[in-house]
XYZ file of C-alpha atoms in Angstrom:
104
model
C -1.241 -4.201 14.534
C 1.967 -5.491 12.962
C 5.150 -5.820 15.041
C 6.977 -2.476 15.130
C 9.846 -3.623 12.898
C 7.387 -4.766 10.198
C 5.061 -1.756 10.157
C 6.949 0.418 7.667
C 7.906 -2.447 5.306
C 4.345 -3.764 5.434
C 2.851 -0.351 4.718
C 5.338 0.227 1.888
C 4.410 -3.094 0.300
C 0.690 -2.387 0.747
C 1.042 1.058 -0.829
C 3.099 -0.394 -3.694
C 0.362 -2.951 -4.381
C -2.352 -0.290 -4.107
C -0.462 1.921 -6.558
C -0.533 -0.890 -9.122
C -4.289 -1.297 -8.641
C -5.005 2.428 -8.908
C -2.806 2.792 -12.001
C -4.487 -0.238 -13.591
C -7.922 1.178 -12.832
C -6.972 4.521 -14.357
C -5.559 2.830 -17.445
C -8.753 0.769 -17.923
C -11.277 3.535 -17.220
C -9.408 6.765 -18.104
C -10.157 8.171 -14.661
C -8.962 7.844 -11.090
C -11.075 5.784 -8.721
C -13.135 7.692 -6.152
C -11.629 5.537 -3.384
C -9.125 2.666 -3.243
C -11.878 0.080 -2.889
C -13.150 0.995 -6.343
C -9.738 -0.071 -7.704
C -9.924 -3.393 -5.835
C -7.817 -2.421 -2.803
C -9.283 -4.068 0.296
C -6.787 -2.742 2.858
C -8.743 -0.269 4.980
C -5.493 1.290 6.250
C -4.950 2.842 2.792
C -6.699 6.020 1.678
C -6.676 7.678 -1.752
C -6.387 11.452 -1.994
C -6.757 12.885 -5.503
C -4.606 15.882 -6.383
C -5.929 16.706 -9.825
C -7.204 14.806 -12.842
C -4.381 12.228 -12.913
C -2.362 12.929 -9.757
C -2.995 11.240 -6.440
C -1.512 10.319 -3.089
C -1.962 7.013 -1.292
C -1.814 7.380 2.487
C -1.456 4.553 5.015
C -1.059 4.392 8.782
C -0.357 1.541 11.180
C -0.128 2.797 14.745
C 2.607 5.396 14.961
C 3.897 4.706 11.431
C 2.400 6.684 8.560
C 3.517 6.769 4.928
C 2.539 8.536 1.714
C 3.125 7.410 -1.877
C 2.316 9.916 -4.614
C 1.644 9.102 -8.251
C 4.743 11.131 -9.145
C 7.098 9.066 -6.956
C 8.972 5.988 -8.161
C 6.995 3.122 -6.624
C 9.922 0.697 -6.890
C 12.307 3.089 -5.104
C 9.622 3.685 -2.465
C 9.309 -0.081 -1.921
C 13.083 -0.483 -1.533
C 14.042 -3.553 0.505
C 10.630 -3.925 2.146
C 9.808 -7.236 0.474
C 13.168 -8.706 1.554
C 12.547 -7.560 5.137
C 9.074 -9.113 5.136
C 10.236 -12.375 3.577
C 12.992 -12.690 6.192
C 10.498 -12.208 9.031
C 9.131 -15.290 10.772
C 6.111 -13.258 11.921
C 5.307 -12.287 8.349
C 5.756 -15.854 7.115
C 3.226 -17.031 9.722
C 0.746 -14.232 9.044
C -1.627 -16.595 7.255
C -2.014 -18.708 10.390
C -4.618 -17.140 12.720
C -3.346 -16.255 16.158
C 0.390 -16.476 15.431
C 0.982 -12.852 14.451
C -0.693 -9.552 13.769
C 1.578 -8.784 10.811
C -0.319 -7.405 7.835
């Protein structure tokens, strides 16, 4: 689990990335994927909920933090300053080194 202060920014970034994958999949195939994995999303914390032929919600949870990003929402506004917060975090910067952090 990510440090508490990184959970929301990490989930927001993950959902933003997933949104791009789902939208790309829909553009290429003219349909929504059945699950996020079909669109190439490997993050198991993210779930796709379809709300009609072209509408969907991406849902993610990390411990006590849960977020939802709908296809109708502005993904960039949803992301906000999350990338800046993650890039300023030493824990996030070390995430690629096993054992140093549990940040996403």
